[in-house]
Short mmCIF file of C-alpha atoms and ligand atoms in Angstrom, two decimals:
data_model
loop_
_atom_site.label_atom_id
_atom_site.label_comp_id
_atom_site.label_asym_id
_atom_site.label_seq_id
_atom_site.Cartn_x
_atom_site.Cartn_y
_atom_site.Cartn_z
CA THR J 9 4.58 -67.89 10.79
CA GLN J 10 3.77 -70.32 13.54
CA PRO J 11 5.26 -69.34 16.98
CA GLU J 12 7.92 -71.56 18.22
CA THR J 13 6.68 -73.65 20.66
CA ASP J 14 9.16 -75.51 23.17
CA VAL J 15 7.88 -78.62 21.99
CA PRO J 16 9.58 -79.09 18.77
CA ALA J 17 8.23 -81.65 16.19
CA LEU J 18 11.95 -83.12 15.22
CA VAL J 19 13.69 -84.08 18.35
CA PHE J 20 17.31 -85.10 18.53
CA PRO J 21 17.90 -87.92 21.12
CA THR J 22 19.31 -86.88 24.49
CA GLY J 23 23.18 -86.44 24.10
CA PHE J 24 23.22 -85.30 20.75
CA VAL J 25 26.32 -83.07 20.05
CA TRP J 26 25.33 -79.63 19.18
CA GLY J 27 28.43 -77.82 18.34
CA ALA J 28 30.36 -75.50 15.95
CA ALA J 29 34.11 -75.98 14.56
CA THR J 30 36.72 -73.86 13.86
CA SER J 31 40.49 -74.08 13.19
CA ALA J 32 43.57 -72.90 14.45
CA TYR J 33 45.26 -71.23 11.41
CA GLN J 34 42.06 -69.43 10.62
CA ILE J 35 41.28 -67.76 14.10
CA GLU J 36 44.02 -67.48 16.52
CA GLY J 37 46.24 -64.84 14.74
CA SER J 38 49.40 -63.92 17.00
CA THR J 39 51.73 -66.01 14.46
CA GLY J 40 54.85 -65.35 15.83
CA ALA J 41 53.55 -64.92 19.63
CA GLU J 42 55.58 -67.02 22.54
CA GLY J 43 57.74 -69.14 20.67
CA ARG J 44 55.42 -70.13 18.03
CA GLY J 45 57.40 -71.36 14.92
CA PRO J 46 56.38 -70.69 11.14
CA SER J 47 53.66 -73.01 9.18
CA ILE J 48 53.30 -73.92 5.61
CA TRP J 49 50.55 -71.49 5.73
CA ASP J 50 52.81 -68.50 7.06
CA THR J 51 55.25 -69.18 4.39
CA PHE J 52 52.84 -69.38 1.54
CA VAL J 53 50.45 -66.47 2.42
CA ARG J 54 53.55 -64.63 1.85
CA GLN J 55 53.97 -66.01 -1.66
CA PRO J 56 52.41 -63.25 -4.24
CA GLY J 57 49.08 -64.66 -5.56
CA ARG J 58 48.46 -67.27 -3.27
CA VAL J 59 45.84 -65.59 -1.07
CA LEU J 60 43.19 -63.21 -2.78
CA ASN J 61 44.18 -59.51 -2.11
CA GLY J 62 47.41 -60.78 -0.23
CA GLU J 63 45.63 -61.04 2.92
CA THR J 64 47.49 -63.17 5.63
CA ALA J 65 46.62 -65.12 9.16
CA ASP J 66 48.82 -63.25 11.59
CA VAL J 67 45.75 -61.15 13.12
CA ALA J 68 43.34 -63.36 11.74
CA ILE J 69 40.30 -63.05 14.20
CA ASP J 70 43.00 -62.41 17.43
CA HIS J 71 41.55 -65.63 18.87
CA TYR J 72 44.65 -66.48 20.66
CA ARG J 73 44.34 -63.39 22.56
CA ARG J 74 40.72 -63.13 23.01
CA TYR J 75 39.65 -66.73 23.46
CA ARG J 76 37.88 -66.11 27.02
CA ASP J 77 35.66 -63.60 25.25
CA ASP J 78 34.92 -66.26 22.24
CA VAL J 79 34.13 -68.95 24.81
CA ALA J 80 31.56 -66.53 26.26
CA VAL J 81 30.21 -66.40 22.78
CA MET J 82 29.87 -69.79 22.38
CA ALA J 83 28.16 -70.04 26.29
CA ASP J 84 25.30 -67.82 24.90
CA LEU J 85 24.62 -70.00 22.19
CA GLY J 86 24.32 -73.11 24.21
CA LEU J 87 26.91 -74.88 22.39
CA THR J 88 27.30 -78.45 24.04
CA ALA J 89 30.84 -78.97 22.35
CA TYR J 90 33.57 -76.79 20.33
CA ARG J 91 35.65 -78.15 17.88
CA PHE J 92 38.95 -76.61 17.20
CA SER J 93 42.35 -77.85 16.12
CA VAL J 94 45.74 -76.83 17.77
CA SER J 95 48.66 -75.30 15.92
CA TRP J 96 51.62 -77.58 15.68
CA PRO J 97 53.87 -75.12 14.93
CA ARG J 98 53.06 -73.41 18.30
CA ILE J 99 53.65 -76.59 20.19
CA GLN J 100 56.61 -78.03 18.24
CA PRO J 101 57.91 -74.95 16.37
CA ASP J 102 60.77 -77.49 14.63
CA GLY J 103 58.23 -79.95 14.17
CA ALA J 104 59.96 -82.43 16.13
CA GLY J 105 61.89 -82.74 19.42
CA ALA J 106 61.85 -79.57 21.62
CA VAL J 107 57.89 -78.82 23.06
CA ASN J 108 56.93 -75.14 23.20
CA GLU J 109 55.12 -75.02 26.70
CA ALA J 110 53.92 -72.05 26.50
CA GLY J 111 51.95 -73.01 23.33
CA LEU J 112 50.57 -76.33 25.07
CA ASP J 113 49.58 -73.63 28.20
CA PHE J 114 47.51 -71.71 25.58
CA TYR J 115 45.53 -74.67 24.79
CA ARG J 116 45.56 -75.75 28.48
CA ARG J 117 43.92 -72.27 29.14
CA LEU J 118 41.42 -72.60 26.26
CA VAL J 119 40.16 -75.88 27.28
CA ASP J 120 39.52 -75.27 31.02
CA GLU J 121 37.73 -72.35 30.10
CA LEU J 122 35.54 -74.41 27.83
CA LEU J 123 35.12 -76.84 30.46
CA ASP J 124 34.03 -74.36 33.16
CA HIS J 125 31.41 -73.33 30.91
CA ASP J 126 30.27 -77.31 30.32
CA ILE J 127 31.26 -77.09 26.62
CA GLU J 128 32.95 -80.45 25.65
CA PRO J 129 36.15 -79.60 23.99
CA TRP J 130 36.73 -82.12 20.58
CA LEU J 131 40.24 -81.33 19.57
CA THR J 132 41.65 -81.68 15.90
CA LEU J 133 45.20 -82.60 15.97
CA TYR J 134 46.32 -81.64 12.47
CA HIS J 135 44.14 -78.87 10.49
CA TRP J 136 46.87 -78.04 7.41
CA ASP J 137 49.49 -75.87 9.44
CA LEU J 138 52.62 -78.04 9.00
CA PRO J 139 55.36 -76.91 10.62
CA GLN J 140 57.38 -75.17 8.20
CA PRO J 141 60.93 -77.11 8.94
CA LEU J 142 59.02 -80.54 8.21
CA GLU J 143 58.13 -79.06 4.61
CA ASP J 144 61.66 -78.31 4.02
CA LEU J 145 62.70 -81.94 4.76
CA GLY J 146 60.14 -82.84 2.26
CA GLY J 147 56.45 -82.12 3.42
CA TRP J 148 53.89 -85.20 3.41
CA PRO J 149 55.25 -86.68 0.45
CA LEU J 150 58.16 -87.86 2.86
CA ARG J 151 57.22 -90.72 4.81
CA ASP J 152 58.92 -89.54 7.91
CA THR J 153 56.49 -86.59 8.23
CA SER J 154 53.80 -89.40 9.56
CA LYS J 155 56.37 -90.50 12.37
CA ARG J 156 56.95 -87.07 13.49
CA PHE J 157 52.99 -86.11 13.48
CA ALA J 158 52.67 -89.24 15.76
CA ASP J 159 55.24 -87.92 18.14
CA PHE J 160 53.40 -84.50 18.12
CA ALA J 161 49.99 -86.47 18.74
CA ALA J 162 51.42 -88.10 21.72
CA CYS J 163 52.87 -85.17 23.28
CA VAL J 164 49.35 -83.39 22.66
CA HIS J 165 47.88 -86.06 24.41
CA GLN J 166 50.50 -86.47 27.33
CA ALA J 167 49.34 -82.69 28.06
CA LEU J 168 45.83 -82.57 27.12
CA GLY J 169 44.41 -86.09 27.84
CA ASP J 170 43.21 -85.45 31.23
CA ARG J 171 40.66 -83.07 30.49
CA VAL J 172 40.07 -83.76 26.85
CA ARG J 173 38.14 -86.80 25.66
CA ASN J 174 37.22 -86.39 21.94
CA TRP J 175 40.40 -86.42 19.76
CA THR J 176 40.48 -86.24 15.60
CA THR J 177 43.40 -86.73 14.05
CA VAL J 178 43.99 -85.18 10.46
CA ASN J 179 41.06 -83.11 8.98
CA GLU J 180 40.32 -84.08 5.36
CA PRO J 181 43.36 -85.88 4.22
CA TRP J 182 41.80 -84.93 0.65
CA CYS J 183 42.33 -81.39 0.74
CA ALA J 184 45.78 -81.70 2.49
CA ALA J 185 47.26 -83.82 -0.21
CA PHE J 186 45.31 -82.63 -3.15
CA LEU J 187 45.01 -79.05 -2.68
CA GLY J 188 48.36 -78.90 -1.29
CA TYR J 189 50.68 -81.01 -3.68
CA ALA J 190 48.26 -81.49 -6.51
CA SER J 191 46.62 -78.15 -7.51
CA GLY J 192 48.74 -75.91 -5.15
CA GLU J 193 46.00 -73.79 -4.27
CA HIS J 194 46.45 -74.44 -0.68
CA ALA J 195 50.42 -74.62 1.29
CA PRO J 196 52.95 -75.50 0.40
CA GLY J 197 51.36 -74.58 -3.19
CA ARG J 198 53.23 -77.53 -5.08
CA ARG J 199 52.02 -78.85 -8.15
CA ASP J 200 53.34 -82.53 -8.35
CA PRO J 201 50.37 -85.10 -8.70
CA ALA J 202 53.31 -88.31 -8.09
CA ALA J 203 54.11 -86.16 -4.94
CA SER J 204 50.15 -85.72 -3.91
CA ILE J 205 49.53 -89.29 -3.73
CA ARG J 206 52.65 -90.06 -1.48
CA ALA J 207 51.11 -87.25 0.61
CA ALA J 208 47.94 -88.86 0.76
CA HIS J 209 49.00 -92.08 1.86
CA HIS J 210 51.44 -90.74 4.31
CA LEU J 211 48.50 -88.46 5.61
CA ASN J 212 46.65 -91.63 5.94
CA LEU J 213 49.38 -93.31 7.70
CA ALA J 214 49.90 -90.53 10.28
CA HIS J 215 46.44 -90.97 11.06
CA GLY J 216 46.94 -94.63 11.43
CA LEU J 217 50.22 -93.84 13.52
CA ALA J 218 48.55 -91.36 15.60
CA VAL J 219 45.47 -93.72 16.53
CA GLN J 220 47.85 -96.43 18.11
CA ALA J 221 50.11 -93.45 19.78
CA LEU J 222 46.95 -92.04 21.83
CA ARG J 223 46.07 -95.59 22.47
CA ALA J 224 49.13 -96.26 23.94
CA GLN J 225 48.61 -93.74 26.55
CA GLY J 226 45.66 -95.62 27.74
CA PRO J 227 41.72 -96.16 27.03
CA GLY J 228 40.57 -92.81 27.84
CA ALA J 229 40.56 -90.71 24.17
CA ARG J 230 37.67 -91.38 22.14
CA ILE J 231 39.24 -91.48 18.74
CA GLY J 232 37.63 -89.57 15.36
CA GLY J 233 39.17 -89.61 11.66
CA SER J 234 37.97 -87.37 9.48
CA VAL J 235 36.77 -87.35 5.97
CA ASN J 236 35.56 -84.64 3.62
CA LEU J 237 32.42 -86.47 1.58
CA TYR J 238 30.64 -85.52 -1.35
CA ALA J 239 27.67 -86.60 -2.94
CA ILE J 240 28.43 -87.34 -6.54
CA THR J 241 26.24 -87.26 -9.57
CA PRO J 242 27.04 -87.91 -13.27
CA ALA J 243 26.23 -84.73 -15.78
CA SER J 244 24.08 -87.72 -17.80
CA GLN J 245 24.10 -91.39 -18.33
CA ASP J 246 26.59 -91.34 -21.10
CA GLU J 247 29.14 -93.69 -20.05
CA ALA J 248 32.20 -90.89 -20.05
CA ASP J 249 29.83 -89.22 -17.54
CA LEU J 250 29.45 -92.22 -15.37
CA ASP J 251 33.29 -93.00 -15.61
CA ALA J 252 33.69 -89.58 -14.36
CA ALA J 253 31.63 -89.87 -11.49
CA ARG J 254 33.25 -93.37 -10.69
CA ARG J 255 36.72 -91.54 -10.92
CA ILE J 256 36.02 -88.68 -8.35
CA ASP J 257 33.88 -90.77 -5.87
CA GLY J 258 36.83 -93.01 -6.31
CA LEU J 259 39.52 -90.09 -5.34
CA GLN J 260 37.52 -87.94 -3.13
CA ASN J 261 35.84 -90.69 -0.84
CA ARG J 262 36.45 -94.13 -1.34
CA PHE J 263 40.47 -93.83 -1.37
CA PHE J 264 40.06 -92.60 2.21
CA LEU J 265 37.29 -94.29 3.61
CA ASP J 266 38.41 -97.96 2.45
CA ALA J 267 41.93 -97.10 3.87
CA LEU J 268 40.72 -96.09 7.19
CA MET J 269 37.96 -98.33 7.59
CA LYS J 270 38.93 -101.55 5.14
CA GLY J 271 42.67 -101.14 5.13
CA SER J 272 42.94 -100.95 1.35
CA TYR J 273 42.84 -98.62 -1.47
CA PRO J 274 40.26 -99.54 -3.94
CA GLU J 275 41.77 -101.70 -7.35
CA ASP J 276 39.81 -98.96 -9.80
CA VAL J 277 41.67 -95.97 -7.98
CA ILE J 278 45.52 -97.46 -8.12
CA ALA J 279 44.35 -98.10 -11.89
CA ASP J 280 43.12 -94.85 -12.54
CA LEU J 281 46.47 -93.46 -11.00
CA SER J 282 48.80 -95.95 -12.83
CA GLU J 283 50.64 -92.93 -14.99
CA VAL J 284 51.25 -90.86 -12.24
CA ALA J 285 51.85 -93.50 -8.97
CA ASP J 286 52.98 -97.43 -8.63
CA PHE J 287 52.40 -97.33 -5.03
CA ASP J 288 55.86 -98.27 -4.09
CA PHE J 289 55.16 -96.04 -1.29
CA VAL J 290 53.12 -98.62 0.56
CA GLN J 291 55.12 -100.38 3.11
CA ASP J 292 54.59 -103.84 4.45
CA GLY J 293 51.99 -103.10 7.78
CA ASP J 294 50.85 -99.57 6.60
CA MET J 295 47.43 -100.57 5.54
CA GLU J 296 47.03 -102.68 8.91
CA THR J 297 48.27 -99.33 10.73
CA ILE J 298 46.20 -97.22 8.77
CA SER J 299 43.09 -99.43 9.53
CA THR J 300 43.63 -99.28 13.00
CA PRO J 301 40.15 -99.11 14.67
CA PHE J 302 38.91 -95.88 15.83
CA ASP J 303 35.63 -94.71 17.10
CA THR J 304 33.81 -91.97 15.31
CA LEU J 305 33.97 -91.02 11.90
CA MET J 306 34.07 -87.51 11.66
CA VAL J 307 32.24 -86.28 8.13
CA ASN J 308 32.43 -83.13 6.75
CA TYR J 309 29.94 -82.57 4.23
CA TYR J 310 29.07 -79.12 2.18
CA SER J 311 27.84 -79.88 -1.60
CA ARG J 312 27.19 -82.15 -4.32
CA PHE J 313 29.39 -82.57 -7.37
CA THR J 314 28.06 -82.85 -10.76
CA VAL J 315 30.76 -84.39 -13.24
CA SER J 316 31.16 -84.82 -16.71
CA GLY J 317 33.69 -86.91 -18.53
CA LYS J 318 33.68 -84.21 -21.92
CA PRO J 319 35.46 -81.21 -21.31
CA GLY J 320 34.03 -77.69 -20.78
CA GLY J 321 33.05 -77.55 -17.20
CA ALA J 322 35.46 -75.97 -14.47
CA ALA J 323 38.43 -78.58 -13.37
CA SER J 324 37.29 -78.60 -10.06
CA ALA J 325 34.16 -77.76 -8.39
CA ALA J 326 35.73 -75.47 -5.02
CA ALA J 327 38.31 -73.81 -7.15
CA ALA J 328 40.30 -70.92 -5.56
CA PRO J 329 40.44 -67.52 -6.79
CA THR J 330 43.69 -67.42 -7.19
CA GLY J 331 44.37 -70.29 -10.09
CA ALA J 332 45.23 -73.21 -9.65
CA GLY J 333 45.96 -76.93 -11.49
CA SER J 334 44.00 -79.46 -10.97
CA PRO J 335 43.55 -81.45 -7.39
CA TRP J 336 42.43 -84.56 -9.64
CA PRO J 337 45.73 -86.59 -10.58
CA GLY J 338 44.76 -89.21 -13.04
CA SER J 339 41.57 -87.75 -13.66
CA GLU J 340 42.42 -84.16 -14.82
CA GLN J 341 40.16 -84.63 -17.77
CA VAL J 342 36.98 -84.62 -15.69
CA SER J 343 34.99 -81.78 -15.89
CA PHE J 344 32.56 -80.28 -13.22
CA VAL J 345 29.33 -78.70 -14.06
CA ASN J 346 26.52 -77.05 -12.13
CA GLY J 347 23.53 -79.65 -11.57
CA GLY J 348 20.98 -76.56 -11.55
CA ARG J 349 20.62 -76.28 -7.65
CA PRO J 350 21.28 -72.89 -5.68
CA VAL J 351 24.88 -72.24 -4.83
CA THR J 352 26.54 -70.47 -1.70
CA SER J 353 29.02 -67.79 -2.60
CA MET J 354 31.92 -70.11 -3.07
CA GLY J 355 29.73 -71.60 -5.92
CA TRP J 356 29.37 -74.84 -4.27
CA GLU J 357 25.45 -76.43 -5.22
CA ILE J 358 23.41 -76.91 -2.23
CA ASP J 359 21.87 -79.93 -1.57
CA ASP J 360 20.92 -81.56 2.03
CA ILE J 361 19.76 -84.97 0.20
CA GLY J 362 23.23 -85.52 -0.85
CA LEU J 363 24.00 -85.58 3.13
CA LEU J 364 21.30 -88.22 3.63
CA GLU J 365 23.42 -89.98 0.31
CA VAL J 366 26.48 -89.68 2.10
CA LEU J 367 25.34 -90.80 5.32
CA GLN J 368 23.62 -93.69 4.13
CA ARG J 369 26.62 -94.73 1.95
CA VAL J 370 28.74 -94.87 4.84
CA ALA J 371 26.16 -96.71 7.02
CA ARG J 372 25.96 -99.36 4.20
CA ASP J 373 29.52 -99.94 3.06
CA TYR J 374 31.30 -99.46 6.15
CA PRO J 375 28.92 -100.67 8.93
CA GLY J 376 28.82 -99.91 12.49
CA ILE J 377 30.78 -96.96 12.52
CA PRO J 378 29.05 -93.75 14.92
CA MET J 379 29.29 -91.20 12.85
CA VAL J 380 29.71 -87.02 13.65
CA ILE J 381 29.14 -84.52 11.20
CA SER J 382 32.06 -82.36 11.71
CA GLU J 383 31.67 -79.56 9.56
CA ASN J 384 28.82 -78.16 7.67
CA GLY J 385 27.87 -74.58 6.65
CA ALA J 386 27.91 -72.27 3.88
CA ALA J 387 29.20 -68.84 2.72
CA PHE J 388 27.07 -65.97 1.58
CA ASP J 389 27.62 -62.24 1.06
CA ASP J 390 26.99 -61.13 4.68
CA VAL J 391 25.81 -57.34 5.00
CA LEU J 392 25.85 -55.84 8.55
CA ALA J 393 23.14 -53.55 9.21
CA ASP J 394 21.98 -51.88 12.53
CA GLY J 395 24.14 -53.85 14.59
CA ALA J 396 22.50 -57.26 13.23
CA VAL J 397 23.29 -59.74 10.14
CA ASP J 398 19.86 -61.22 8.62
CA ASP J 399 21.34 -64.54 6.95
CA GLN J 400 18.22 -66.36 6.22
CA GLU J 401 20.32 -68.22 3.49
CA ARG J 402 22.84 -69.50 5.76
CA LEU J 403 19.70 -70.26 8.40
CA ALA J 404 17.79 -72.01 5.83
CA TYR J 405 20.58 -74.25 4.55
CA ILE J 406 21.98 -75.22 8.47
CA ASP J 407 17.97 -75.78 8.97
CA ALA J 408 17.69 -78.24 5.84
CA HIS J 409 21.15 -80.14 6.61
CA LEU J 410 19.83 -80.49 9.99
CA ARG J 411 16.67 -81.84 9.14
CA THR J 412 18.28 -84.30 7.06
CA CYS J 413 20.58 -85.29 10.07
CA HIS J 414 17.63 -86.03 12.10
CA THR J 415 15.93 -88.57 9.08
CA ALA J 416 19.10 -90.19 9.13
CA ILE J 417 18.72 -90.58 13.03
CA GLU J 418 15.15 -91.98 12.47
CA ALA J 419 16.33 -94.11 9.97
CA GLY J 420 18.93 -96.08 12.25
CA ILE J 421 22.15 -94.44 11.10
CA PRO J 422 24.49 -93.80 14.04
CA LEU J 423 24.91 -89.62 14.08
CA LYS J 424 26.22 -88.56 17.28
CA GLY J 425 26.40 -85.02 16.74
CA TYR J 426 26.85 -81.92 14.03
CA PHE J 427 29.49 -78.97 14.06
CA ALA J 428 28.38 -76.17 12.14
CA TRP J 429 31.37 -74.74 10.23
CA SER J 430 32.12 -72.16 11.52
CA LEU J 431 31.30 -70.68 14.81
CA MET J 432 32.68 -67.27 13.25
CA ASP J 433 33.94 -65.63 10.02
CA ASN J 434 37.43 -66.37 9.48
CA PHE J 435 40.48 -66.55 7.20
CA GLU J 436 38.77 -68.81 4.30
CA TRP J 437 42.22 -69.84 2.82
CA ALA J 438 42.97 -68.65 -0.63
CA TRP J 439 39.92 -66.85 -0.35
CA GLY J 440 41.41 -64.76 2.30
CA TYR J 441 38.29 -62.81 4.13
CA GLY J 442 36.58 -62.62 1.08
CA LYS J 443 34.17 -65.57 2.10
CA ARG J 444 32.03 -65.53 5.15
CA PHE J 445 30.71 -68.83 6.68
CA GLY J 446 30.55 -68.03 10.40
CA LEU J 447 27.04 -68.23 12.73
CA VAL J 448 28.87 -65.34 14.65
CA HIS J 449 30.01 -61.80 12.29
CA VAL J 450 33.39 -60.98 12.70
CA ASP J 451 34.21 -56.96 12.26
CA TYR J 452 37.38 -57.14 11.06
CA ALA J 453 38.55 -53.84 11.41
CA THR J 454 37.58 -54.05 15.11
CA GLN J 455 37.13 -57.20 15.45
CA LEU J 456 33.35 -56.99 17.04
CA ARG J 457 31.53 -60.39 17.47
CA THR J 458 27.84 -60.08 16.30
CA PRO J 459 25.75 -63.17 16.34
CA LYS J 460 23.76 -63.62 12.71
CA ALA J 461 20.14 -64.50 12.53
CA SER J 462 21.22 -68.19 12.26
CA ALA J 463 23.14 -68.01 15.65
CA LEU J 464 20.23 -66.86 17.30
CA TRP J 465 18.06 -69.48 15.28
CA TYR J 466 20.88 -72.40 16.66
CA ALA J 467 21.17 -71.29 20.17
CA ASP J 468 17.01 -71.51 20.18
CA THR J 469 17.28 -75.31 18.31
CA ILE J 470 19.86 -76.35 20.71
CA ARG J 471 18.06 -75.12 23.48
CA ARG J 472 14.56 -77.04 22.72
CA GLY J 473 16.38 -80.04 21.61
CA GLY J 474 15.30 -80.05 17.65
CA LEU J 475 13.23 -78.63 15.26
CA SER J 476 9.89 -77.17 14.68
CA ALA J 477 7.64 -78.72 11.88
CA PRO J 478 8.38 -77.32 8.51
CA ALA J 479 6.33 -74.38 7.63
CA GLU J 480 2.97 -75.18 5.64
C1 LIG S 19 36.94 -77.28 4.72
N1 LIG S 19 37.38 -78.16 -1.53
O1 LIG S 19 37.80 -76.79 3.60
C2 LIG S 19 37.97 -76.89 6.04
O2 LIG S 19 37.87 -77.80 6.63
C3 LIG S 19 37.67 -75.78 6.36
O3 LIG S 19 38.71 -75.24 7.09
C4 LIG S 19 37.13 -74.33 5.67
O4 LIG S 19 37.28 -73.25 6.05
C5 LIG S 19 35.97 -75.13 5.52
O5 LIG S 19 36.06 -76.18 4.78
C6 LIG S 19 35.07 -74.09 3.97
O6 LIG S 19 35.98 -74.17 2.78
C7 LIG S 19 37.57 -76.98 2.02
O7 LIG S 19 37.94 -77.00 -2.73
C8 LIG S 19 38.53 -76.45 1.43
O8 LIG S 19 36.77 -78.86 -2.17
C9 LIG S 19 38.21 -76.51 0.06
C10 LIG S 19 37.57 -77.61 -0.51
C11 LIG S 19 37.08 -78.44 0.26
C12 LIG S 19 37.00 -78.41 1.73
#
């Protein structure tokens, strides 16, 4: 192998954001501490059969108490930015009204610690931990939840807007709506396709109302809308497979992109959903609210889906181990097959070219919006041996996707940053602690953090500002 020189062959632009991401429920633990209320995930993990091995996130990786150590790890890696989410039930235990200052204080301390280490905080307002009292009232299928979210957004911005510049509204509305309310593999675990479409609309509305609530407090915030996008390939050129690909692209990608960026829902998706939903929940002005201009499209990218219109494949590309319904309302007959690529331990196809397709597609169909990769990464079965984790597969995954980012930037696509998912191993939702996405290994028995080979390589990449030429 060649020695790593300090001049990388693939140089990223000055100011490129080099980050890593986490979310509150997956890392914090201390779920009963200092006035925090219950979230839908606290309820869900206690129901039998919802999470592999019945694991909970009551302790998770104890970040609530260890955040100073974790910021020190980030500083060691040389991250220029850290993406995290705030726990709504820590800040508003009832989901509305009374504010728990102790909850806000935690994020004030975290943000100050980040700023002290020259790490830019990128704050996500909602990463799936809805206060349980709001679910009891109806959850995301209920329109009022969007308004409660806008109030929450205003409250957090009032407390942290002086020191946090980058704000993201709703992480991956597709997952929150369809894994939460259609397939039921995520909290609150409902299997009600009609309700899931209402949830999707109200998550979009929550995004738009939050953009307006933040803007109302002044021009300081740079606001991001989040989507999880996939490259999608039909299993063959048969009409049934082509139609399946159109349907999945419609529900996964265009339903959210068109809403946020164009203020409309795609006509073909509305038609696909005609047996499920009549869209009577869309009120005058909603689509204008949802498409209120924002600053950055936060793109989470993991994989390519290969889809077929014929039975025989899986009901989804990413199904939980606990069994679930379909997360594809109106298109339950579509089946997911392997396209012949290597997979991660989630079974997700590895395809960095898919990331380029996704970025090109957004740049072409929704021109002008700056983009940031807000999540990208892979789970593998890591082995800690002699105090180190030699995770070459994860390193290669991130290397390949960063090369694609460089290609995209060279092609003129306005890509401003990259956040690896995840900074540390953590609670992987329905998979519990069974899947490790971290750059940093966590020993769940001792909470010891150990940077993996991928973390050391990422630190080196950040320090040099780019990547070496590909090995010959
Ligand atoms: C994203 N799917 O979740 C989330 O934003 C993270 O919290 C999560 O840990 C990460 O990706 C890895 O899973 C997803 O079933 C969960 O298609 C499931 C799906 C997609 C994204």
